[in-house]
Amino acid sequence: MEIRVYNTLTNRKEPLAPLVEGKFGMYVCGPTVYDMSHVGHARVYVTFDVVARFLRFAGRQVTYVRNYTDVDDKIIRRAQETGVAPAEVSERFIREFIADMQSLGVAPADVEPKVTEHIPEIVGLIEKIIARGLAYPAGGDVYFAVREFSGYGKLSKRNLDDLEAGARVEPGDLKRDPLDFALWKAAKPGEPSWDSPWGKGRPGWHIECSAMSAKYLGETFDIHAGGKDLIFPHHENEIAQSEAASGKPFARYWLHNGFVQIDNEKMSKSLGNFFTIREVLQKFEAEALRYFLLGTHYRNPINFSDLALADAERRVDYIYETLAKVDERLAGRQVTPGALVEQEQVEKVLPAFSEAMADDFNAAEALGGLANAFALMNALCEKPPTKDKAAVVRTLARLRDEVRAIGAVLGLFNQPPGEFLLRRREKKAAAKGIDGARVEQLINDRGEARKAKDFAAADRVRDELKAMGVEIMDTPAGTTWKVP
RNA sequence: GGCGCCAUCGCCAAGUGGUAAGGCAAGGGUCUGCAAAAUCCUCAUCCCCAGUUCGAGUCUGGGUGGCGCCUCCA
């Protein structure tokens, strides 16, 4: 299967061909751990989690590296504000990040390196760049000489003179040129620092990714990804540093996800219009957030709203309700080989999924294509179009297995459906102060009334339940209830 | 000012130049004692103008509107 990706470097979709056949090195810029992660972060890590999963599903080997930037201005500032050590700040938010990722079903990367554990590599890399004449020490800092690097701007499609106009020069800066940026920053009193040939100091913002990606993936590797806002300057600078040091091409495919927006504006710290993952998960199922994020192609902006989340949550409920029904239907049944109901349609489910995903990881299209499969499962459970029970069972089993396999790639629908639904109901019931035992009692009463054909009484009970916020469903197996 | 992105049904949203997926909402049917759930059916010619083409939502040019990066930002 040919996989095509949109490469920011070339501004077009191209076949994804790794350096080494069948093996991918992939680096995603991880969080700077100075605060709780918000929905924008969730999008990045969910997106590229799915990318890694799909590549593996498609038979490729993937080495996935996702770093923690655990030394940085913002961490230091936060530490000073809160009166704790910077390392304490970063450790705490790494823990919080891990918890959020777990909630969202984001699998850990293969390597999750920290900047503070790679200072020697960083220093070594800077020395290499200096030796090649593309960086210079100045008063304990080291700067990258942007104008000495001929490819600068190739990722963000900028030219140096345009950049010059907007370049920031701070008082006390020792840059030779306003475009230059720091590879190493001399330590100020009270800041975390490490020994280096230029005195005590710490790494600049971009160098860590150059150093750590080279260490774990090599000087040239396949995929480098992150949010669109990292294209400039972060990724542009990484390219400059890495290629200056090695003389070789850096990452070959650059993937960038679009922003999460609120009211059509970028969700960001500086605008203050963000929701942390934690906040969202208090209101909605984690899987609903994940479903929502995957429902729009990763490169497009996605507008965050309660309405959209509620939609996604309803859809996730529907899917688990369907799967639960199927599980119930298949319980204790033997699956025999033979023809399927709607064979053609059923056989298309998996290929359609793969095709959608192989086209620049179009999870939104993939999800759309699944609608059919769920509708068919429901139909087969309730009103099968055939009397051939063995074929129905066979088809249901097949669809369920494929949906599960697809779910494993998307990181969705993999909880035991029964447990998921029960947990959902308990949560919602608790929120509304509904007493489960009381509900069961009323359902029993209503059952009696129905048995006695006293439908007026039965309907009164249902109205009572409805007033409590409980919806009941009569099924062949008995009456069930839920909190809508 | 420079660079880039986006504009598809009431809402969300996919769409390799070949005749508009899917979800929600809405309307109608089936099922049901009545419901709910489920299922089936119905429901758009793609911001505007011009062009290229046998053929354009999809390419080109020009508008209009929105967003982003150029400073920390996923």
Coordinates of C-alpha atoms (C1' of nucleotides) in Angstrom, one line a residue:
Chain A
M1 CA 0.0 0.0 0.0
E2 CA 1.4 3.4 -1.0
I3 CA 1.1 6.0 1.7
R4 CA 1.0 9.6 0.7
V5 CA 1.6 12.5 3.0
Y6 CA 1.5 16.3 2.7
N7 CA 5.1 17.5 3.2
T8 CA 5.4 21.1 4.4
L9 CA 8.9 21.2 3.0
T10 CA 7.6 20.7 -0.6
N11 CA 4.1 22.0 0.0
R12 CA 2.6 19.0 -1.7
K13 CA 1.4 15.5 -1.1
E14 CA 4.0 12.9 -2.0
P15 CA 4.6 9.2 -1.5
L16 CA 6.1 8.4 1.8
A17 CA 9.3 6.5 1.1
P18 CA 11.5 5.9 4.1
L19 CA 15.3 6.0 4.0
V20 CA 15.4 2.3 4.8
E21 CA 12.6 0.2 3.2
G22 CA 9.9 -0.5 5.7
K23 CA 11.4 1.4 8.6
F24 CA 10.5 4.8 9.8
G25 CA 12.2 7.2 12.1
M26 CA 9.7 9.7 13.4
Y27 CA 10.3 12.7 15.7
V28 CA 7.5 14.8 17.2
C29 CA 8.2 17.9 19.2
G30 CA 7.0 17.2 22.7
P31 CA 5.7 19.6 25.2
T32 CA 7.6 22.2 27.1
V33 CA 6.5 21.2 30.6
Y34 CA 5.7 24.3 32.4
D35 CA 1.9 24.1 32.7
M36 CA -1.1 21.8 32.1
S37 CA -1.6 20.7 28.5
H38 CA -4.6 22.1 26.6
V39 CA -6.7 20.8 23.8
G40 CA -4.2 22.1 21.2
H41 CA -1.6 19.8 22.7
A42 CA -4.1 16.9 22.7
R43 CA -4.5 17.4 19.0
V44 CA -0.9 17.0 18.2
Y45 CA -0.3 14.0 20.2
V46 CA -3.5 12.2 19.2
T47 CA -2.8 13.0 15.6
F48 CA 0.7 11.6 15.5
D49 CA -0.2 8.7 17.8
V50 CA -2.5 7.7 15.0
V51 CA 0.1 8.3 12.4
A52 CA 2.5 5.9 14.2
R53 CA -0.2 3.4 14.8
F54 CA -1.3 3.4 11.2
L55 CA 2.3 3.0 9.9
R56 CA 2.7 0.0 12.1
F57 CA -0.7 -1.3 11.0
A58 CA 0.5 -1.0 7.4
G59 CA 3.4 -3.2 8.2
R60 CA 6.1 -0.6 8.7
Q61 CA 8.5 -0.5 11.6
V62 CA 8.4 2.8 13.4
T63 CA 10.8 4.3 15.9
Y64 CA 8.8 7.1 17.5
V65 CA 10.7 9.7 19.5
R66 CA 8.9 12.4 21.4
N67 CA 10.9 14.6 23.7
Y68 CA 10.2 16.6 26.8
T69 CA 11.6 20.1 26.8
D70 CA 12.3 20.4 30.5
V71 CA 14.6 23.4 30.6
D72 CA 13.4 26.6 29.2
D73 CA 12.6 30.2 30.0
K74 CA 9.0 29.5 30.7
I75 CA 9.8 26.8 33.2
I76 CA 12.3 29.0 34.9
R77 CA 9.8 31.8 35.1
R78 CA 7.1 29.5 36.5
A79 CA 9.5 28.2 39.1
Q80 CA 10.3 31.7 40.2
E81 CA 6.7 32.6 40.4
T82 CA 5.7 29.6 42.4
G83 CA 8.9 29.5 44.5
V84 CA 9.9 26.0 43.6
A85 CA 12.9 24.5 41.8
P86 CA 12.6 24.4 38.0
A87 CA 13.2 20.7 38.0
E88 CA 10.1 20.4 40.3
V89 CA 8.0 22.3 37.8
S90 CA 9.1 20.2 34.9
E91 CA 8.7 16.9 36.8
R92 CA 5.3 17.8 37.9
F93 CA 4.0 18.7 34.5
I94 CA 5.6 15.7 32.9
R95 CA 3.5 13.6 35.3
E96 CA 0.4 15.6 34.4
F97 CA 1.1 15.2 30.7
I98 CA 1.5 11.5 31.0
A99 CA -1.8 11.3 32.9
D100 CA -3.5 13.3 30.1
M101 CA -2.0 11.2 27.4
Q102 CA -3.2 8.0 29.2
S103 CA -6.7 9.4 29.4
L104 CA -6.7 10.1 25.7
G105 CA -5.3 6.7 24.8
V106 CA -2.2 8.1 23.4
A107 CA 0.5 5.4 23.5
P108 CA 3.9 6.3 24.8
A109 CA 6.6 7.0 22.2
D110 CA 9.4 4.5 21.9
V111 CA 11.9 7.1 23.2
E112 CA 10.9 10.0 25.3
P113 CA 14.1 11.9 25.9
K114 CA 14.5 14.9 28.2
V115 CA 16.7 17.8 27.4
T116 CA 18.3 17.9 30.8
E117 CA 19.6 14.4 30.2
H118 CA 21.2 15.3 26.9
I119 CA 23.4 18.2 27.7
P120 CA 26.6 16.5 26.5
E121 CA 25.0 15.7 23.1
I122 CA 23.8 19.3 22.8
V123 CA 27.2 20.8 23.7
G124 CA 28.8 18.4 21.2
L125 CA 26.4 19.5 18.5
I126 CA 27.1 23.2 19.1
E127 CA 30.8 22.6 19.0
K128 CA 30.3 20.9 15.6
I129 CA 28.4 23.9 14.3
I130 CA 31.0 26.3 15.5
A131 CA 33.8 24.2 13.9
R132 CA 32.0 24.5 10.6
G133 CA 31.9 28.2 11.0
L134 CA 28.1 28.5 11.3
A135 CA 28.0 29.6 14.9
Y136 CA 30.0 31.8 17.2
P137 CA 30.4 32.3 20.9
A138 CA 29.8 35.7 22.3
G139 CA 30.1 36.5 26.0
G140 CA 29.0 33.1 27.2
D141 CA 26.2 32.7 24.7
V142 CA 26.6 30.9 21.4
Y143 CA 24.6 32.1 18.4
F144 CA 23.8 30.5 15.1
A145 CA 24.9 32.6 12.1
V146 CA 21.8 32.5 10.0
R147 CA 23.2 34.3 7.0
E148 CA 26.0 31.7 6.8
F149 CA 23.5 28.9 6.2
S150 CA 22.3 28.9 2.7
G151 CA 19.1 26.9 3.1
Y152 CA 17.5 29.1 5.7
G153 CA 13.8 29.7 5.1
K154 CA 13.2 26.6 3.0
L155 CA 10.6 25.1 5.3
S156 CA 8.7 28.3 6.2
K157 CA 9.2 29.8 2.7
R158 CA 10.7 33.0 3.9
N159 CA 13.5 35.0 2.7
L160 CA 16.1 36.6 4.9
D161 CA 15.3 40.2 4.1
D162 CA 11.6 39.8 4.9
L163 CA 12.6 38.3 8.2
E164 CA 15.1 41.0 8.9
A165 CA 12.4 43.6 9.0
G166 CA 10.6 41.8 11.8
A167 CA 13.5 40.4 13.7
R168 CA 13.8 41.1 17.3
V169 CA 16.9 42.5 18.9
E170 CA 16.9 42.8 22.6
P171 CA 19.1 45.1 24.5
G172 CA 22.3 43.4 25.6
D173 CA 22.1 40.9 22.8
L174 CA 25.4 40.0 21.4
K175 CA 24.2 38.8 18.1
R176 CA 26.2 39.8 15.1
D177 CA 23.0 39.8 13.0
P178 CA 19.4 40.4 14.2
L179 CA 18.4 37.1 12.5
D180 CA 20.8 35.0 14.6
F181 CA 19.4 32.9 17.4
A182 CA 20.9 31.4 20.5
L183 CA 22.2 27.8 20.6
W184 CA 23.5 28.3 24.2
K185 CA 22.6 30.9 26.7
A186 CA 24.9 32.0 29.5
A187 CA 23.5 31.3 32.9
K188 CA 21.9 34.1 34.9
P189 CA 22.0 33.9 38.6
G190 CA 19.6 31.3 40.0
E191 CA 19.0 29.6 36.7
P192 CA 19.7 25.9 36.1
S193 CA 23.0 25.6 34.3
W194 CA 25.5 23.2 33.0
D195 CA 29.2 23.5 32.4
S196 CA 30.3 24.0 28.8
P197 CA 33.3 25.3 26.8
W198 CA 31.6 28.7 26.9
G199 CA 31.0 28.7 30.6
K200 CA 28.0 27.8 32.6
G201 CA 24.8 28.0 30.7
R202 CA 21.9 26.2 29.2
P203 CA 20.6 25.2 25.8
G204 CA 18.7 27.6 23.6
W205 CA 15.2 26.6 22.5
H206 CA 15.7 24.7 19.3
I207 CA 19.0 22.9 19.7
E208 CA 17.6 20.1 21.9
C209 CA 15.5 18.7 19.1
S210 CA 18.4 18.7 16.7
A211 CA 20.6 16.9 19.2
M212 CA 18.1 14.3 20.4
S213 CA 16.7 13.4 17.0
A214 CA 20.2 12.8 15.8
K215 CA 21.0 10.7 18.7
Y216 CA 18.0 8.4 18.4
L217 CA 17.2 8.6 14.7
G218 CA 20.4 9.6 13.0
E219 CA 21.4 12.8 11.3
T220 CA 18.9 12.2 8.5
F221 CA 15.6 10.6 9.3
D222 CA 12.1 10.3 7.8
I223 CA 9.4 12.1 9.6
H224 CA 9.4 15.2 11.8
A225 CA 6.1 16.6 13.0
G226 CA 4.5 19.1 15.3
G227 CA 1.9 21.9 15.4
K228 CA 1.8 24.4 12.5
D229 CA 3.1 27.1 14.8
L230 CA 6.4 25.3 15.1
I231 CA 7.2 25.7 11.4
F232 CA 8.8 29.1 12.1
P233 CA 11.0 29.6 13.9
H234 CA 11.4 26.2 15.7
H235 CA 11.6 23.8 12.8
E236 CA 13.3 26.2 10.5
N237 CA 16.0 26.6 13.1
E238 CA 16.3 22.9 13.7
I239 CA 16.9 22.4 10.1
A240 CA 19.6 25.0 10.1
Q241 CA 21.4 23.6 13.1
S242 CA 21.2 20.0 12.1
E243 CA 22.2 20.5 8.5
A244 CA 24.9 23.0 9.5
A245 CA 26.4 20.4 11.8
S246 CA 26.1 17.3 9.7
G247 CA 26.2 18.7 6.2
K248 CA 23.4 16.3 5.4
P249 CA 19.7 16.7 4.9
F250 CA 17.7 16.6 8.1
A251 CA 14.2 15.3 8.3
R252 CA 12.7 14.3 4.9
Y253 CA 9.0 14.7 5.6
W254 CA 7.6 17.5 7.7
L255 CA 4.1 17.0 8.9
H256 CA 2.2 19.8 10.7
N257 CA -1.2 19.7 12.2
G258 CA -3.6 22.7 12.2
F259 CA -4.8 24.6 15.2
V260 CA -7.6 24.0 17.5
Q261 CA -9.7 27.1 17.5
I262 CA -12.4 28.6 19.7
D263 CA -14.8 30.8 17.9
N264 CA -12.6 30.6 14.8
E265 CA -9.6 31.9 16.7
K266 CA -6.5 29.9 17.6
M267 CA -6.6 28.4 21.0
S268 CA -3.5 29.6 22.7
K269 CA -1.9 30.5 25.9
S270 CA -1.3 34.1 25.0
L271 CA -5.0 34.7 24.0
G272 CA -6.1 32.9 27.1
N273 CA -8.9 31.2 25.2
F274 CA -7.8 27.7 26.0
F275 CA -9.2 24.7 27.8
T276 CA -6.9 22.2 29.5
I277 CA -7.4 18.6 28.7
R278 CA -8.2 18.0 32.3
E279 CA -11.1 20.6 32.2
V280 CA -12.6 19.0 29.1
L281 CA -12.4 15.5 30.6
Q282 CA -14.4 16.6 33.6
K283 CA -17.3 17.3 31.2
F284 CA -16.8 14.8 28.5
E285 CA -15.6 11.3 27.9
A286 CA -11.9 11.1 26.9
E287 CA -12.9 9.0 24.0
A288 CA -15.3 11.7 22.8
L289 CA -12.5 14.2 22.8
R290 CA -10.3 11.8 20.8
Y291 CA -13.2 11.1 18.4
F292 CA -13.8 14.8 18.0
L293 CA -10.1 15.5 17.2
L294 CA -10.0 12.7 14.6
G295 CA -13.2 13.9 13.0
T296 CA -11.5 16.7 11.1
H297 CA -8.4 16.1 8.9
Y298 CA -5.3 16.9 11.0
R299 CA -4.1 19.7 8.8
N300 CA -7.3 21.7 8.9
P301 CA -8.3 23.9 11.7
I302 CA -10.8 22.4 14.1
N303 CA -13.3 24.5 16.1
F304 CA -13.7 23.4 19.6
S305 CA -17.1 23.8 21.3
D306 CA -19.3 22.1 23.8
L307 CA -21.7 21.3 21.0
A308 CA -19.1 19.6 18.9
L309 CA -17.9 17.6 21.9
A310 CA -21.4 16.6 22.8
D311 CA -21.9 15.4 19.2
A312 CA -18.8 13.3 19.4
E313 CA -19.8 11.9 22.7
R314 CA -23.2 10.9 21.3
R315 CA -21.5 9.2 18.5
V316 CA -19.2 7.3 20.8
D317 CA -22.1 6.2 22.8
Y318 CA -23.9 5.0 19.7
I319 CA -20.8 3.0 18.7
Y320 CA -20.5 1.3 22.1
E321 CA -24.2 0.6 22.2
T322 CA -23.9 -1.0 18.8
L323 CA -20.9 -3.1 19.9
A324 CA -22.6 -4.1 23.1
K325 CA -25.6 -5.3 21.1
V326 CA -23.3 -7.3 18.9
D327 CA -21.5 -8.8 21.8
E328 CA -24.8 -9.8 23.3
R329 CA -26.0 -11.3 20.1
L330 CA -22.8 -13.3 19.6
A331 CA -22.5 -14.5 23.1
G332 CA -22.1 -18.3 23.1
R333 CA -22.5 -18.6 19.4
Q334 CA -20.3 -20.5 17.1
V335 CA -18.9 -18.7 14.1
T336 CA -18.9 -21.0 11.1
P337 CA -17.1 -20.4 7.8
G338 CA -19.3 -19.4 4.9
A339 CA -20.9 -16.5 3.0
L340 CA -21.6 -13.2 4.5
V341 CA -24.7 -11.0 4.5
E342 CA -24.0 -8.0 2.3
Q343 CA -20.7 -9.6 1.5
E344 CA -19.5 -7.0 -0.9
Q345 CA -20.1 -4.1 1.5
V346 CA -18.5 -6.0 4.4
E347 CA -15.4 -6.8 2.5
K348 CA -14.9 -3.2 1.7
V349 CA -14.7 -2.0 5.3
L350 CA -11.1 -2.6 5.9
P351 CA -9.7 -1.6 2.5
A352 CA -11.7 1.6 2.6
F353 CA -10.2 2.4 6.0
S354 CA -6.7 1.7 4.8
E355 CA -7.2 3.8 1.7
A356 CA -8.4 6.7 3.6
M357 CA -5.6 6.6 6.1
A358 CA -3.0 6.0 3.4
D359 CA -4.0 9.3 1.9
D360 CA -2.3 11.7 4.3
F361 CA -3.8 10.0 7.3
N362 CA -7.4 11.0 6.6
A363 CA -9.0 9.7 9.8
A364 CA -12.0 11.9 9.2
E365 CA -12.8 10.1 6.0
A366 CA -12.0 6.8 7.6
L367 CA -14.5 7.5 10.4
G368 CA -17.1 8.5 7.8
G369 CA -16.7 5.2 6.0
L370 CA -17.5 3.3 9.2
A371 CA -21.0 4.6 9.4
N372 CA -22.2 1.9 7.1
A373 CA -20.6 -0.9 9.2
F374 CA -22.3 0.3 12.3
A375 CA -25.7 0.6 10.7
L376 CA -25.4 -2.9 9.3
M377 CA -24.4 -4.3 12.6
N378 CA -27.5 -2.7 14.2
A379 CA -29.7 -4.0 11.4
L380 CA -28.3 -7.5 11.7
C381 CA -28.9 -7.5 15.4
E382 CA -32.5 -6.4 15.2
K383 CA -34.0 -7.0 11.8
P384 CA -31.7 -9.2 9.8
P385 CA -32.6 -9.2 6.1
T386 CA -32.1 -13.0 6.0
K387 CA -33.2 -16.0 7.9
D388 CA -29.8 -17.6 7.6
K389 CA -28.8 -17.2 11.3
A390 CA -25.3 -18.6 10.8
A391 CA -24.6 -16.0 8.1
V392 CA -25.8 -13.3 10.4
V393 CA -23.6 -14.4 13.2
R394 CA -20.6 -14.8 10.9
T395 CA -21.2 -11.3 9.5
L396 CA -21.6 -9.7 12.9
A397 CA -18.4 -11.4 14.1
R398 CA -16.5 -10.3 11.1
L399 CA -17.7 -6.7 11.3
R400 CA -17.0 -6.5 15.0
D401 CA -13.5 -7.8 14.6
E402 CA -12.8 -5.3 11.8
V403 CA -14.2 -2.4 13.6
R404 CA -12.0 -3.4 16.6
A405 CA -9.0 -3.7 14.4
I406 CA -9.7 -0.2 13.0
G407 CA -10.3 1.1 16.4
A408 CA -6.9 -0.2 17.5
V409 CA -5.4 2.0 14.9
L410 CA -7.5 5.1 15.7
G411 CA -7.3 4.5 19.4
L412 CA -11.1 4.3 19.6
F413 CA -13.8 1.7 20.4
N414 CA -11.4 -0.6 22.3
Q415 CA -13.0 -0.6 25.7
P416 CA -15.3 -3.4 26.6
P417 CA -18.7 -2.0 25.5
G418 CA -20.7 -3.2 28.4
E419 CA -18.3 -1.7 30.9
F420 CA -18.1 1.5 29.0
L421 CA -21.8 2.0 28.9
L422 CA -22.3 1.1 32.5
R423 CA -19.6 3.5 33.6
R424 CA -21.2 6.2 31.5
R425 CA -24.6 5.6 33.0
E426 CA -23.3 5.6 36.5
K427 CA -21.4 8.8 35.9
K428 CA -24.5 10.6 34.5
A429 CA -26.8 9.1 37.1
A430 CA -24.6 10.4 39.8
A431 CA -24.4 13.8 38.3
K432 CA -28.2 14.0 38.2
G433 CA -28.6 12.4 41.7
I434 CA -30.4 9.4 40.3
D435 CA -30.7 6.4 42.6
G436 CA -30.1 3.2 40.5
A437 CA -32.0 1.0 43.0
R438 CA -35.0 3.2 42.8
V439 CA -34.9 3.1 39.0
E440 CA -34.8 -0.7 39.1
Q441 CA -37.7 -0.7 41.4
L442 CA -39.8 1.5 39.2
I443 CA -38.9 -0.5 36.2
N444 CA -40.1 -3.6 38.0
D445 CA -43.4 -1.9 38.9
R446 CA -43.9 -0.9 35.4
G447 CA -43.2 -4.5 34.3
E448 CA -45.9 -5.8 36.5
A449 CA -48.3 -3.2 35.2
R450 CA -47.5 -4.2 31.7
K451 CA -47.9 -7.8 32.4
A452 CA -51.4 -7.0 33.7
K453 CA -52.0 -4.9 30.6
D454 CA -52.5 -1.9 32.7
F455 CA -50.7 0.4 30.2
A456 CA -52.0 3.5 31.8
A457 CA -50.2 2.6 35.0
A458 CA -47.1 1.5 33.0
D459 CA -47.0 4.8 31.2
R460 CA -47.3 6.7 34.5
V461 CA -44.2 5.0 35.7
R462 CA -42.4 5.8 32.6
D463 CA -43.3 9.5 32.9
E464 CA -42.1 9.4 36.5
L465 CA -38.7 8.0 35.3
K466 CA -38.6 10.5 32.6
A467 CA -39.0 13.3 35.1
M468 CA -36.1 11.9 37.0
G469 CA -34.0 12.0 33.8
V470 CA -34.2 8.3 33.0
E471 CA -35.0 6.9 29.7
I472 CA -36.2 3.3 29.4
M473 CA -36.0 0.9 26.5
D474 CA -38.0 -2.3 26.2
T475 CA -36.0 -5.0 24.5
P476 CA -36.6 -8.7 24.0
A477 CA -34.2 -9.3 26.9
G478 CA -36.1 -7.0 29.2
T479 CA -36.3 -3.4 30.0
T480 CA -33.0 -1.4 30.2
W481 CA -32.5 2.2 31.1
K482 CA -30.1 5.0 30.5
V483 CA -29.5 8.6 31.3
P484 CA -29.5 10.5 28.0
Chain B
rG1 C1' 4.3 44.9 4.8
rG2 C1' 6.3 39.5 3.8
rC3 C1' 4.8 34.4 3.6
rG4 C1' 1.0 30.8 4.0
rC5 C1' -3.9 28.6 4.8
rC6 C1' -9.2 28.4 4.4
rA7 C1' -14.4 29.3 2.2
rU8 C1' -18.8 22.5 0.4
rC9 C1' -26.5 21.3 3.0
rG10 C1' -29.5 24.7 9.1
rC11 C1' -24.7 22.9 12.1
rC12 C1' -20.1 19.7 11.9
rA13 C1' -17.4 17.6 7.9
rA14 C1' -14.7 14.3 3.6
rG15 C1' -13.7 14.9 -1.2
rU16 C1' -6.6 11.9 -6.4
rG17 C1' -10.4 16.9 -13.1
rG18 C1' -15.1 12.8 -14.7
rU19 C1' -20.1 14.3 -12.6
rA20 C1' -21.0 16.1 -4.3
rA21 C1' -18.8 10.4 1.8
rG22 C1' -20.4 10.6 6.6
rG23 C1' -22.5 12.6 11.3
rC24 C1' -26.1 15.9 13.8
rA25 C1' -30.7 18.4 13.0
rA26 C1' -35.4 18.1 10.0
rG27 C1' -39.5 15.4 7.4
rG28 C1' -41.6 10.6 6.2
rG29 C1' -41.9 5.0 6.8
rU30 C1' -40.7 0.2 9.6
rC31 C1' -40.5 -1.8 14.6
rU32 C1' -43.3 -0.9 19.5
rG33 C1' -49.4 -1.7 23.7
rC34 C1' -47.4 3.5 23.6
rA35 C1' -42.4 4.9 23.6
rA36 C1' -37.2 4.9 23.4
rA37 C1' -33.4 2.8 20.7
rA38 C1' -32.4 0.9 16.0
rU39 C1' -33.2 0.8 10.8
rC40 C1' -34.9 2.6 5.9
rC41 C1' -36.2 6.7 2.6
rU42 C1' -35.9 12.1 1.6
rC43 C1' -32.8 16.4 2.1
rA44 C1' -26.6 20.7 -1.4
rU45 C1' -23.8 21.6 -7.4
rC46 C1' -19.7 23.4 -3.7
rC47 C1' -18.4 32.5 -1.6
rC48 C1' -18.4 35.8 -6.4
rC49 C1' -16.3 36.8 -11.4
rA50 C1' -13.4 35.3 -15.5
rG51 C1' -10.4 31.6 -17.8
rU52 C1' -8.1 26.5 -19.0
rU53 C1' -10.6 21.8 -20.4
rC54 C1' -14.8 17.3 -23.9
rG55 C1' -15.5 17.9 -18.6
rA56 C1' -13.8 21.9 -12.4
rG57 C1' -15.9 21.8 -5.6
rU58 C1' -11.2 20.0 -7.4
rC59 C1' -6.5 23.7 -12.0
rU60 C1' -5.2 29.3 -13.3
rG61 C1' -6.1 34.7 -12.6
rG62 C1' -9.0 38.4 -10.1
rG63 C1' -12.3 39.7 -6.2
rU64 C1' -14.9 39.2 -1.3
rG65 C1' -14.7 37.2 3.6
rG66 C1' -12.1 34.6 7.6
rC67 C1' -7.7 32.6 9.9
rG68 C1' -2.5 31.8 10.9
rC69 C1' 3.0 32.5 11.0
rC70 C1' 6.6 36.5 10.9
rU71 C1' 7.5 37.5 19.2
rC72 C1' 6.6 32.6 23.6
rC73 C1' 3.0 29.3 21.5
rA74 C1' 1.1 22.5 19.6

